[in-house]
PDB file of C-alpha atoms in Angstrom:
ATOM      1  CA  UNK A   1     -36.948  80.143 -67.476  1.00 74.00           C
ATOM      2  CA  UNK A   2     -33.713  80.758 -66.370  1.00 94.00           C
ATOM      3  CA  UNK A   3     -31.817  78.663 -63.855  1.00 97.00           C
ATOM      4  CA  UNK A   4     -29.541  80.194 -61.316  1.00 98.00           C
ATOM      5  CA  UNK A   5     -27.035  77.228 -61.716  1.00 97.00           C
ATOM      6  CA  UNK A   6     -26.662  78.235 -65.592  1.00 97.00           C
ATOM      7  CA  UNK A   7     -26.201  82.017 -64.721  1.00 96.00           C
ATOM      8  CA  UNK A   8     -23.394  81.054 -62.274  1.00 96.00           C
ATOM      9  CA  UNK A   9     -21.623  79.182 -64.882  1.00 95.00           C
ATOM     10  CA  UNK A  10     -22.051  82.002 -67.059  1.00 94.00           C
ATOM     11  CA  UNK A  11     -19.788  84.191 -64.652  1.00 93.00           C
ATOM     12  CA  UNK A  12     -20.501  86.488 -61.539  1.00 94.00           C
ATOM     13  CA  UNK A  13     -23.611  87.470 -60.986  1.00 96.00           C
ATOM     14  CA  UNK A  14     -25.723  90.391 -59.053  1.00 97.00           C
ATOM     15  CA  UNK A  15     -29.143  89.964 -57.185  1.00 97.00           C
ATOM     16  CA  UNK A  16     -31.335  91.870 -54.490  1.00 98.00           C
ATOM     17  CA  UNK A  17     -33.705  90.389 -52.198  1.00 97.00           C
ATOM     18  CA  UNK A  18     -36.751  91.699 -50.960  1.00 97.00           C
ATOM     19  CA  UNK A  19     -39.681  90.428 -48.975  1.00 95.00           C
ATOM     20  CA  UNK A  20     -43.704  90.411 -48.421  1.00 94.00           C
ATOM     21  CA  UNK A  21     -44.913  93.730 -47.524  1.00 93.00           C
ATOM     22  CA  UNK A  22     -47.507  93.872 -44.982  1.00 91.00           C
ATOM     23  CA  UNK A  23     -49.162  97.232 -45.894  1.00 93.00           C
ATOM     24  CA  UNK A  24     -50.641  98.770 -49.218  1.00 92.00           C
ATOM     25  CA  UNK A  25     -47.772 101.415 -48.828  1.00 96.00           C
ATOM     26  CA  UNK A  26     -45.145  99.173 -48.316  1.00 95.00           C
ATOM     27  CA  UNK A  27     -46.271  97.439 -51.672  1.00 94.00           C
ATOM     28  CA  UNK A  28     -45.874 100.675 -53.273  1.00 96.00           C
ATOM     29  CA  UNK A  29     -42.780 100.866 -52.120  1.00 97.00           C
ATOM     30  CA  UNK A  30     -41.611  97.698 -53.627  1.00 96.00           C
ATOM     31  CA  UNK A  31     -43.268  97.696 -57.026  1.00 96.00           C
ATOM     32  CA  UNK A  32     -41.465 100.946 -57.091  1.00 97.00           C
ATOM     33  CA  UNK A  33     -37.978  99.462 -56.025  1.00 97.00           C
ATOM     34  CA  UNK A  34     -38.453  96.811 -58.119  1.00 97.00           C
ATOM     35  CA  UNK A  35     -38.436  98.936 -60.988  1.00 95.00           C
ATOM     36  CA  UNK A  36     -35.584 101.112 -59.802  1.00 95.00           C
ATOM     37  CA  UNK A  37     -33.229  97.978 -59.745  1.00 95.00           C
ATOM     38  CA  UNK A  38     -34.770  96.158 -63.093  1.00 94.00           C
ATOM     39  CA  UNK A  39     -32.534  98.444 -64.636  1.00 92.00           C
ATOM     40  CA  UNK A  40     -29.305  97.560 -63.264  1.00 94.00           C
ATOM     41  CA  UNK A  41     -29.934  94.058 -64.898  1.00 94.00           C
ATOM     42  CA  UNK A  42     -29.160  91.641 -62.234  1.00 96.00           C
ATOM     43  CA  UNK A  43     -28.942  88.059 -62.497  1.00 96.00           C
ATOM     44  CA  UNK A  44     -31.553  87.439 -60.294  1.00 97.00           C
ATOM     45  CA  UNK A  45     -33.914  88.711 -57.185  1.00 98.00           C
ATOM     46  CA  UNK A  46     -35.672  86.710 -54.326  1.00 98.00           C
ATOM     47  CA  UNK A  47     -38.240  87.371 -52.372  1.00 97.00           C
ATOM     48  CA  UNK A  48     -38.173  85.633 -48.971  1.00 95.00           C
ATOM     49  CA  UNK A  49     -40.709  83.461 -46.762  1.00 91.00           C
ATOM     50  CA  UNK A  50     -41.874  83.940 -43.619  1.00 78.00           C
ATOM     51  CA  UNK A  51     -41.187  81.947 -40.230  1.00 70.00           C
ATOM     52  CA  UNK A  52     -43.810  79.056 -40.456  1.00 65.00           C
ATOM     53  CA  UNK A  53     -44.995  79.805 -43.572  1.00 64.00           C
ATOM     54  CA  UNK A  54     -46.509  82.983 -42.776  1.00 68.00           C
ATOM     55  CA  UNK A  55     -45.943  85.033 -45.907  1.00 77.00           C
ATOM     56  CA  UNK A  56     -46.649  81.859 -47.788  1.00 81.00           C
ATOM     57  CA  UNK A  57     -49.053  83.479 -50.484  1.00 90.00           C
ATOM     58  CA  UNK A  58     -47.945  86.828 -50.033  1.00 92.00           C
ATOM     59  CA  UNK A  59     -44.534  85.622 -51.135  1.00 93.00           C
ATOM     60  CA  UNK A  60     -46.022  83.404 -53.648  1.00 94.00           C
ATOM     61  CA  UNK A  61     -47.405  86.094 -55.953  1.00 95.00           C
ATOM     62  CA  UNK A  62     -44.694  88.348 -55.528  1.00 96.00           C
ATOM     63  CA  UNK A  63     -42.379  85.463 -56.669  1.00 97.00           C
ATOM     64  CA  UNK A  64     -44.846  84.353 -59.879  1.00 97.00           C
ATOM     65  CA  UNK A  65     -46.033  88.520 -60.401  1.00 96.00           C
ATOM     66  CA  UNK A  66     -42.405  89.284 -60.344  1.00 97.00           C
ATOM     67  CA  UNK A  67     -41.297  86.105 -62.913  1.00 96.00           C
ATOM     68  CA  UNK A  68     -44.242  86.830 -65.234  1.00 96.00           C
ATOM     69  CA  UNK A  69     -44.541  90.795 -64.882  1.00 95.00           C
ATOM     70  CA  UNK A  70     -41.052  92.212 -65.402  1.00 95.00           C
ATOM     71  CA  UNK A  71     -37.634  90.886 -67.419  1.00 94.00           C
ATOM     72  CA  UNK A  72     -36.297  89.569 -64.014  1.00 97.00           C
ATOM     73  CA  UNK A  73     -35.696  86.169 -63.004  1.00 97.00           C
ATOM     74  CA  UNK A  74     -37.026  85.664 -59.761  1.00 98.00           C
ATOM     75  CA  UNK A  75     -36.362  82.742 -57.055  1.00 98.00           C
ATOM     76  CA  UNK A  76     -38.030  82.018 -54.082  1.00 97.00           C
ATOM     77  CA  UNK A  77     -37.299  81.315 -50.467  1.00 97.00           C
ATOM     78  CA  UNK A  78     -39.206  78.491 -49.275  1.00 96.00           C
ATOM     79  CA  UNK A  79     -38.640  76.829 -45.657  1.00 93.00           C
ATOM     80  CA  UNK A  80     -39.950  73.800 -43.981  1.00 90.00           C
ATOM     81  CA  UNK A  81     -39.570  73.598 -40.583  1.00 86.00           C
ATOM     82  CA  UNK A  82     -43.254  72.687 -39.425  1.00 85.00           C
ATOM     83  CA  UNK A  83     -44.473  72.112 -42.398  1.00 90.00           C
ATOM     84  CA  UNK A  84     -46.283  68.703 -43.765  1.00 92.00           C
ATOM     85  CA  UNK A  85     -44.798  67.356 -46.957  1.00 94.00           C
ATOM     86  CA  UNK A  86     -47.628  68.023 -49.089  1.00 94.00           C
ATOM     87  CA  UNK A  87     -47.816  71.813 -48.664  1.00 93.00           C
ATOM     88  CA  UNK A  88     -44.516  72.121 -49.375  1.00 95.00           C
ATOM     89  CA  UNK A  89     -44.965  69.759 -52.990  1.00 96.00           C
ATOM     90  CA  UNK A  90     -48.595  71.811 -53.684  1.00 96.00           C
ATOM     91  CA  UNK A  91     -46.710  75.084 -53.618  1.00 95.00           C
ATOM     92  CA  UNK A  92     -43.683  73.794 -55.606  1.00 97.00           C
ATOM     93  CA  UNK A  93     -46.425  72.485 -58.135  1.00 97.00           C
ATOM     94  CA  UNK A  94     -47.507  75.928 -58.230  1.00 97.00           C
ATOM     95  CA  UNK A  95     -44.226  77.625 -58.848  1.00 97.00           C
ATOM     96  CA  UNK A  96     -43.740  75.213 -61.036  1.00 96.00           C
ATOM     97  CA  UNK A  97     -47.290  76.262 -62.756  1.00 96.00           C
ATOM     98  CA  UNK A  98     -46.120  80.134 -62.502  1.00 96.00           C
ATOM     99  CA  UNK A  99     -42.450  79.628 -64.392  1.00 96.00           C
ATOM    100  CA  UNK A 100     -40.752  79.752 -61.575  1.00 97.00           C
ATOM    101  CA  UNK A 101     -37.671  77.599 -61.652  1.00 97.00           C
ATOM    102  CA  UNK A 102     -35.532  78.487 -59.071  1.00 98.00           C
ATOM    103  CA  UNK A 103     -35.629  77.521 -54.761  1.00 98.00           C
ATOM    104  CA  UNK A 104     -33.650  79.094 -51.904  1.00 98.00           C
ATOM    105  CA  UNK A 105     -34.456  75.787 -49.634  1.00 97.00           C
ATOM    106  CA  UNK A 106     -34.198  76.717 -45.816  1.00 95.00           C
ATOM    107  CA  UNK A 107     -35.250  75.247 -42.700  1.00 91.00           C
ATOM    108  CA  UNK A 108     -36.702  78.234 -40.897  1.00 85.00           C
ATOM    109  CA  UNK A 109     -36.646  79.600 -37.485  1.00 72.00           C
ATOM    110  CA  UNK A 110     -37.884  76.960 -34.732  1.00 64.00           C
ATOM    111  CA  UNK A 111     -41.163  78.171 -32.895  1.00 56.00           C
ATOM    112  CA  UNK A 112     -40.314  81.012 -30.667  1.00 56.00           C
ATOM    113  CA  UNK A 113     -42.293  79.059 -27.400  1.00 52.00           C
ATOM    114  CA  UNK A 114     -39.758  76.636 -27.478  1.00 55.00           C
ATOM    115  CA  UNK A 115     -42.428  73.637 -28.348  1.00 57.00           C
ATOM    116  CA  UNK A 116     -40.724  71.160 -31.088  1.00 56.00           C
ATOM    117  CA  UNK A 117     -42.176  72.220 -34.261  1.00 62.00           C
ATOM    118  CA  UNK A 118     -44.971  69.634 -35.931  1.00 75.00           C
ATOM    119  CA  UNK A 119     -44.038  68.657 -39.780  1.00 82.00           C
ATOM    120  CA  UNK A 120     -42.341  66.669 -41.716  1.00 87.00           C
ATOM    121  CA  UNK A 121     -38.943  67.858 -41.816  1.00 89.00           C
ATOM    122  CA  UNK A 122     -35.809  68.781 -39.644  1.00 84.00           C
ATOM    123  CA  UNK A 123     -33.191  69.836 -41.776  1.00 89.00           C
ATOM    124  CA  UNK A 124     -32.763  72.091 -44.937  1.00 93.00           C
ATOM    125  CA  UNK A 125     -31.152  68.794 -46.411  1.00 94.00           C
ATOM    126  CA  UNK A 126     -34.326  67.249 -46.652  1.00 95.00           C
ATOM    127  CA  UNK A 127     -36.142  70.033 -48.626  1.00 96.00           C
ATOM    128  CA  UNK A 128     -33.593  70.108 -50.799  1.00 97.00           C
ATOM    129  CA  UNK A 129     -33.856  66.343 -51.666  1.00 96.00           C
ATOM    130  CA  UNK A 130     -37.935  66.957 -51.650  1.00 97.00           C
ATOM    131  CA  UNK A 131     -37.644  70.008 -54.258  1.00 97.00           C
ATOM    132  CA  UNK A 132     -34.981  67.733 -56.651  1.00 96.00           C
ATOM    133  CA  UNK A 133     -37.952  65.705 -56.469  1.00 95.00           C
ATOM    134  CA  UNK A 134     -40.329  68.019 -57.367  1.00 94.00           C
ATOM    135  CA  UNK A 135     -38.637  69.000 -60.969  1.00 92.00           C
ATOM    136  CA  UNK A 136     -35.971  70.905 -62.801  1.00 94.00           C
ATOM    137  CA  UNK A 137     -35.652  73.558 -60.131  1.00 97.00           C
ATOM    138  CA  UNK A 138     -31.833  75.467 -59.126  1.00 98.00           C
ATOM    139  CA  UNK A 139     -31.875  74.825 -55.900  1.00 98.00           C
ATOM    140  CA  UNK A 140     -30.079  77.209 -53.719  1.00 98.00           C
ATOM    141  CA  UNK A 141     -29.346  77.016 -49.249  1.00 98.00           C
ATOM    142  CA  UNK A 142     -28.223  78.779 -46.805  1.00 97.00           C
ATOM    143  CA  UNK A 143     -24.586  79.737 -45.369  1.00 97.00           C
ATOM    144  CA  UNK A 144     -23.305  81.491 -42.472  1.00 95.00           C
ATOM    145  CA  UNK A 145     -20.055  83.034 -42.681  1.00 95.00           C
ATOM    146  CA  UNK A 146     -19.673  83.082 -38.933  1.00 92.00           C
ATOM    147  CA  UNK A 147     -21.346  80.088 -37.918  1.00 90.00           C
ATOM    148  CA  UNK A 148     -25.251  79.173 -37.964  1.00 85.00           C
ATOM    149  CA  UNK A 149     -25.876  80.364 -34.620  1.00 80.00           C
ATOM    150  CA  UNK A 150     -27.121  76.940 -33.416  1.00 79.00           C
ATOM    151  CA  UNK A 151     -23.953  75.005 -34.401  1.00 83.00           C
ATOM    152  CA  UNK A 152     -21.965  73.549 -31.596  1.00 87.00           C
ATOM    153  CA  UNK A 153     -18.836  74.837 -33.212  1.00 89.00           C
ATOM    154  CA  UNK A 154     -17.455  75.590 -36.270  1.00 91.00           C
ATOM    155  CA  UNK A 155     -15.571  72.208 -37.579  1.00 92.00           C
ATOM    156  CA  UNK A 156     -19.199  70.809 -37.451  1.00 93.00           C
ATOM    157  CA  UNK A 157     -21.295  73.914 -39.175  1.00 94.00           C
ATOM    158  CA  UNK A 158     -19.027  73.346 -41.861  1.00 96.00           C
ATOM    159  CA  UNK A 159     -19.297  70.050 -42.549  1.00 95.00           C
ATOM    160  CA  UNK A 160     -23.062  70.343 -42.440  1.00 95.00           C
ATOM    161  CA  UNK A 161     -22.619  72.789 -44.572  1.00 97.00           C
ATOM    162  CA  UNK A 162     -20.339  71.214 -46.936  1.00 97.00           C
ATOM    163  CA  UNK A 163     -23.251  67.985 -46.984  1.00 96.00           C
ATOM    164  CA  UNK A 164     -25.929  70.413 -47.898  1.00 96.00           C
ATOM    165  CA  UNK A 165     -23.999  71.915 -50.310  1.00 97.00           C
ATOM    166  CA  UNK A 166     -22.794  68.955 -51.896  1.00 97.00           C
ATOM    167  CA  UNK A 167     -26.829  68.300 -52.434  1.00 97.00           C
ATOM    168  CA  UNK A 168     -27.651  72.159 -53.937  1.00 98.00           C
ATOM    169  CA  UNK A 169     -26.025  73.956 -56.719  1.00 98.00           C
ATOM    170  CA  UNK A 170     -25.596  77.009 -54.966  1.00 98.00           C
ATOM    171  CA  UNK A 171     -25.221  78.976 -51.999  1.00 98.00           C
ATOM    172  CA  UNK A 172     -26.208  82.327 -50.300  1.00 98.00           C
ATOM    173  CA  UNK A 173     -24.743  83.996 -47.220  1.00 98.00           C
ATOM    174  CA  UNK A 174     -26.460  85.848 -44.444  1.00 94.00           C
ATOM    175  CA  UNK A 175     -25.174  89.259 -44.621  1.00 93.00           C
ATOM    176  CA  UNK A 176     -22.171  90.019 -42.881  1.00 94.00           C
ATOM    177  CA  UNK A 177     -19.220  92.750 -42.512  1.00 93.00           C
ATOM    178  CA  UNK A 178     -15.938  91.543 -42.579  1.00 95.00           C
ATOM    179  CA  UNK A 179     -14.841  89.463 -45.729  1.00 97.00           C
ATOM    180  CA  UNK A 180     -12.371  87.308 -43.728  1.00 97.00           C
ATOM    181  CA  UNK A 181     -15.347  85.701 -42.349  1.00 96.00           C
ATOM    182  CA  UNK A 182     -16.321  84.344 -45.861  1.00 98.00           C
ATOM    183  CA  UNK A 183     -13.319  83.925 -46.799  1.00 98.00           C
ATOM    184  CA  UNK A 184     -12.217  81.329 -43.994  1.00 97.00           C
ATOM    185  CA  UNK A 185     -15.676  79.792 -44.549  1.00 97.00           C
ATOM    186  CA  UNK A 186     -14.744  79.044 -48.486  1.00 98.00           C
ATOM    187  CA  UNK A 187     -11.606  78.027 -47.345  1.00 97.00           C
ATOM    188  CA  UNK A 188     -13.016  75.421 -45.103  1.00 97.00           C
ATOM    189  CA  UNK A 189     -15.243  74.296 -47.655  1.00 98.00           C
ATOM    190  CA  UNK A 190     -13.178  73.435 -49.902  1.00 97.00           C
ATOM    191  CA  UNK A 191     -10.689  71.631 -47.327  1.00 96.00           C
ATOM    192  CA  UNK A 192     -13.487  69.276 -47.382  1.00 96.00           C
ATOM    193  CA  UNK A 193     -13.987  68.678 -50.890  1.00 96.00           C
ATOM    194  CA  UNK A 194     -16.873  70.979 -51.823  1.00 97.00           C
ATOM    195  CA  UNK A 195     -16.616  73.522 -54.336  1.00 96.00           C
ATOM    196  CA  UNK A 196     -20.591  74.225 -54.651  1.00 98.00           C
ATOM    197  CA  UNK A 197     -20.551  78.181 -55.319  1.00 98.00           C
ATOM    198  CA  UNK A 198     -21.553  80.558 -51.901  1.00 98.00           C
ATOM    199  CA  UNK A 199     -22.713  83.729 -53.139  1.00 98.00           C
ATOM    200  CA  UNK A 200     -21.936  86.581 -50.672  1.00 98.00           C
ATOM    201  CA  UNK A 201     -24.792  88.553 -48.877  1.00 97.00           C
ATOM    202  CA  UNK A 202     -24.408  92.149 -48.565  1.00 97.00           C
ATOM    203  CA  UNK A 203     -26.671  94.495 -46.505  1.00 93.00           C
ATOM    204  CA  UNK A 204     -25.729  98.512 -46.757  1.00 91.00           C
ATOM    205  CA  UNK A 205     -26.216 100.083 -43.258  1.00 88.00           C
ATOM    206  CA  UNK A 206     -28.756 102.837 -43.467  1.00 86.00           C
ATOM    207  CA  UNK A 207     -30.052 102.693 -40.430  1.00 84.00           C
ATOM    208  CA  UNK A 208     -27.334 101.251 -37.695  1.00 75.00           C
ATOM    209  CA  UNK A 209     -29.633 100.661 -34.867  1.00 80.00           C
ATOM    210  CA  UNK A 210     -31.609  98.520 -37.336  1.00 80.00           C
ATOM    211  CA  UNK A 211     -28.917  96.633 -38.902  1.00 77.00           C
ATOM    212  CA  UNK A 212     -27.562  95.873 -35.451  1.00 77.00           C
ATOM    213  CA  UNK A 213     -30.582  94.469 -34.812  1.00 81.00           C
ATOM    214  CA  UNK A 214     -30.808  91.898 -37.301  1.00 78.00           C
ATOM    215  CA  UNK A 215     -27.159  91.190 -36.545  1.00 78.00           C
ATOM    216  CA  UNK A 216     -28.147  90.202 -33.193  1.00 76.00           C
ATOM    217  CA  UNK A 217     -30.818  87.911 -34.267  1.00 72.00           C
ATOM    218  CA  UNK A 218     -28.150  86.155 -36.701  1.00 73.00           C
ATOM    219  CA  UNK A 219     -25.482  85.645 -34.913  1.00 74.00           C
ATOM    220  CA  UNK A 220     -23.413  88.370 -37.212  1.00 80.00           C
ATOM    221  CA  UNK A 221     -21.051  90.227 -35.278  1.00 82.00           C
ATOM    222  CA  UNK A 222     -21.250  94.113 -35.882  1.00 85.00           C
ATOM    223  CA  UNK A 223     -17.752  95.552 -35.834  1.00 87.00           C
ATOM    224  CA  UNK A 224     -17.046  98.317 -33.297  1.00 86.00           C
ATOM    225  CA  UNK A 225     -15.478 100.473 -35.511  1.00 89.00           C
ATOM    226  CA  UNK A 226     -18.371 100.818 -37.432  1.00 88.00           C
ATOM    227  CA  UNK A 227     -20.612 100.849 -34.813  1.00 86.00           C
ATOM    228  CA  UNK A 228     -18.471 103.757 -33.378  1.00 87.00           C
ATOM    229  CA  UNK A 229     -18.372 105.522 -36.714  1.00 89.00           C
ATOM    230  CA  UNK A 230     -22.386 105.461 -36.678  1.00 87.00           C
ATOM    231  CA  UNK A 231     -22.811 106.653 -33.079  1.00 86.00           C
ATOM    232  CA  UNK A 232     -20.825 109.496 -34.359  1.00 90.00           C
ATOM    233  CA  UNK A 233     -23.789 110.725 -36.516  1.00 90.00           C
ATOM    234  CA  UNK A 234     -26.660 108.956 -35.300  1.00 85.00           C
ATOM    235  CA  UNK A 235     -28.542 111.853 -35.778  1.00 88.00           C
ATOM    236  CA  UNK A 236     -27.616 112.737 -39.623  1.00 92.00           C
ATOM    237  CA  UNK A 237     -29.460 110.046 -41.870  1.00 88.00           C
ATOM    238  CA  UNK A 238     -27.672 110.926 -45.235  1.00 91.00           C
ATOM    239  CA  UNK A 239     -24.377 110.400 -43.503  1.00 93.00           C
ATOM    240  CA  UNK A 240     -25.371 107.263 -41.617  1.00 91.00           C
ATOM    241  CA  UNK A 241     -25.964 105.838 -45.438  1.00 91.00           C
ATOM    242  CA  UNK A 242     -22.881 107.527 -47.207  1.00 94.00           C
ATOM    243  CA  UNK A 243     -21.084 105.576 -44.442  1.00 93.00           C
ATOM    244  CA  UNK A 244     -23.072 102.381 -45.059  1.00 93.00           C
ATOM    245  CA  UNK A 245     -22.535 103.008 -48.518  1.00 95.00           C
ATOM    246  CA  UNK A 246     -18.386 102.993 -48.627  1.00 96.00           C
ATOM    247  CA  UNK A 247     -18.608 100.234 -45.985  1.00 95.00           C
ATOM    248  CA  UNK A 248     -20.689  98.129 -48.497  1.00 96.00           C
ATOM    249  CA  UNK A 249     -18.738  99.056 -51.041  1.00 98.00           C
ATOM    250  CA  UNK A 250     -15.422  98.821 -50.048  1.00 98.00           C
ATOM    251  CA  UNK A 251     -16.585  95.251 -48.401  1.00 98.00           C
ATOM    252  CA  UNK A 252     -17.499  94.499 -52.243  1.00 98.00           C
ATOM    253  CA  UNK A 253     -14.224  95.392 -53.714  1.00 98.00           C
ATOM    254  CA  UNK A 254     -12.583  93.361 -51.601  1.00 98.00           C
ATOM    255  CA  UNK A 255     -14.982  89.858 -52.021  1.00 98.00           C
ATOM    256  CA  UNK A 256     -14.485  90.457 -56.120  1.00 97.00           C
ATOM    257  CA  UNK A 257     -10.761  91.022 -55.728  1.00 97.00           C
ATOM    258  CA  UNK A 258     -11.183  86.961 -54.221  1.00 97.00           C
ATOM    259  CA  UNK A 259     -12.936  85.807 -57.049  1.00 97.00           C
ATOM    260  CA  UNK A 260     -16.589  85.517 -55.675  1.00 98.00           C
ATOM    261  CA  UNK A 261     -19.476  84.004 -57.425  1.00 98.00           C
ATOM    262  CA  UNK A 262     -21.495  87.073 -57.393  1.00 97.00           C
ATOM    263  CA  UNK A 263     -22.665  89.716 -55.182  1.00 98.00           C
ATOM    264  CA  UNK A 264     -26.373  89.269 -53.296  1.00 98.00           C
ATOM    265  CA  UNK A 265     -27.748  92.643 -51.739  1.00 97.00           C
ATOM    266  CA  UNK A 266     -30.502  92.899 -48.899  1.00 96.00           C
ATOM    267  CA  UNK A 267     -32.233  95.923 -50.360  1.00 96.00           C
ATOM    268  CA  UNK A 268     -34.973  95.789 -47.143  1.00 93.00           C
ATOM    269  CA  UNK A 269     -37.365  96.866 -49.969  1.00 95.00           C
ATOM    270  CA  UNK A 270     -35.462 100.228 -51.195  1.00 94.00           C
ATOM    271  CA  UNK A 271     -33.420 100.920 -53.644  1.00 94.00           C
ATOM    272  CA  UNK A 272     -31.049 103.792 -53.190  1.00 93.00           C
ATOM    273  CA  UNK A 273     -27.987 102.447 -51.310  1.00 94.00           C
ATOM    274  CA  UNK A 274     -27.977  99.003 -53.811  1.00 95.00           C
ATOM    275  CA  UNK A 275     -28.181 102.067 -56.905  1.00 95.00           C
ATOM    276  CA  UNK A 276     -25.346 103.701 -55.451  1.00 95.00           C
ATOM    277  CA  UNK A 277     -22.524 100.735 -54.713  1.00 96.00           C
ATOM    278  CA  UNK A 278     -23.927  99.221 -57.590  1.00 95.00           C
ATOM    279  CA  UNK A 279     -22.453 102.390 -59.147  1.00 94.00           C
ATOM    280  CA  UNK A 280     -19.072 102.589 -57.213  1.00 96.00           C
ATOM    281  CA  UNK A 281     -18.287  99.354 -58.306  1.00 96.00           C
ATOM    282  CA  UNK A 282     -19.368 100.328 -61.700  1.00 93.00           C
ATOM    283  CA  UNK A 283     -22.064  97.487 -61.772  1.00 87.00           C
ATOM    284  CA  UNK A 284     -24.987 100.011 -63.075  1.00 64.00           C
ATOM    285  CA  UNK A 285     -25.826 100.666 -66.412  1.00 53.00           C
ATOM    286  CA  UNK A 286     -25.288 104.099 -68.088  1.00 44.00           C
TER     287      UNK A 286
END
């Protein structure tokens, strides 16, 4: 079983995530993606959870399937907002069961009616400190590059940040498109004494109106340039993702140039665009 926090030390490292397909198709389409990118080698892959738990089994077996089935290490997303204690410690018990070793520890989206969520935690913090508990897992949180999008202001996201840190081995960013923003939030970091590794989230545009999408519902702000440079051929799909592509990559170069932990790539299930950066940056395998 290898542990993320041991792969770190070793030097950078690649990963994709993926998450729970909801149709017979759509897990087609992963199995199949998941073999396209086994070959590139990567450090690791996750598979994420949904809000409230709603994946939980679906992203269960793809987790243990994925650690038992195939020569990748696999780590999964687990959150806890509304959640009792002991579900959370059953299904760590049965990671633990499956060889899986390693925890992306989130809080989780707060019910969409507004209504205070019912469980036993608040924070990310205190998964963490439930999943130390738990056993020898790498436990891995959250960052936002530009701000969670419920922090007051950015002095205190990063000193929560910096606390929850301090309490993980590792961190991954949501996805976002201008490496100064990561770069000011290391910087930060490490103004206030915490040099816990953040491993940069990349997603390749290859479909803008998409992408946008999720950047609204993160708080990541989608430059206008490339928002302009998509409008321009909204209606040609190969050259929305050649753009996305030397966006991505480019964005890549640059975070490796800084010295970056690794490289974490929001495949949204396919392969193709991950293949080809992975390529430019001459991270795939002959």
């Amino acid at each position: 079983m290898a542990l993320i926090r041991d792969l770190l030390a070793a030097g950078p490292s690649v990963s994709f995530e993926f998450f729970p397909p909801k149709t017979d198709e759509a897990e087609r389409q992963l199995q199949l993606t998941i073999k396209e990118l086994e070959h590139l080698s990567p450090s690791f892959v996750s598979v994420t959870y949904g809000a409230g738990g709603s994946t939980r089994e679906r992203t269960r077996d793809i987790v243990i399937g994925i650690e038992r089935d195939t020569s990748l290490t696999a780590m999964a997303h687990l959150t806890c907002v509304g959640h009792r204690r002991h579900e959370i410690t059953e299904l760590l018990e049965e990671y633990e069961q499956g060889g899986v070793s390693n925890i992306l520890a989130l809080a989780g989206d707060p019910p969409t009616d507004g209504e205070p969520a019912e469980g036993d935690f608040a924070y990310a913090l205190e998964l963490v400190e439930l999943v130390r508990e738990a056993g020898d897992f790498s436990v891995g949180v959250a960052a936002h590059p530009e701000g969670h999008p419920r922090s007051p202001d950015r002095d205190s996201d990063l000193r929560h940040l910096a606390a929850k840190l301090t309490a993980a081995d590792f961190g991954v960013t949501q996805f976002f498109f201008r490496a100064e923003d990561y770069l000011r939030m290391r910087d930060g970091l490490v103004e206030r004494g915490c040099d816990t590794p953040v491993i940069p989230g990349i997603m390749p545009v290859t479909n803008a109106r998409q992408v946008q999408r999720f950047a609204e519902l993160s708080g990541a702000a989608f430059p206008a340039d490339l928002a302009a440079r998509l409008e321009s051929v909204a209606d040609d799909a190969v050259e929305v993702r050649r753009i996305g592509v030397e966006v991505a990559t480019e964005l890549c170069r640059t975070l490796l140039d800084e010295g970056v932990p690794g490289l974490h790539f929001y495949t949204l299930n396919r392969s193709t665009a991950t293949r080809e950066i992975a390529a430019n940056l001459g991270l795939a395998r002959p």
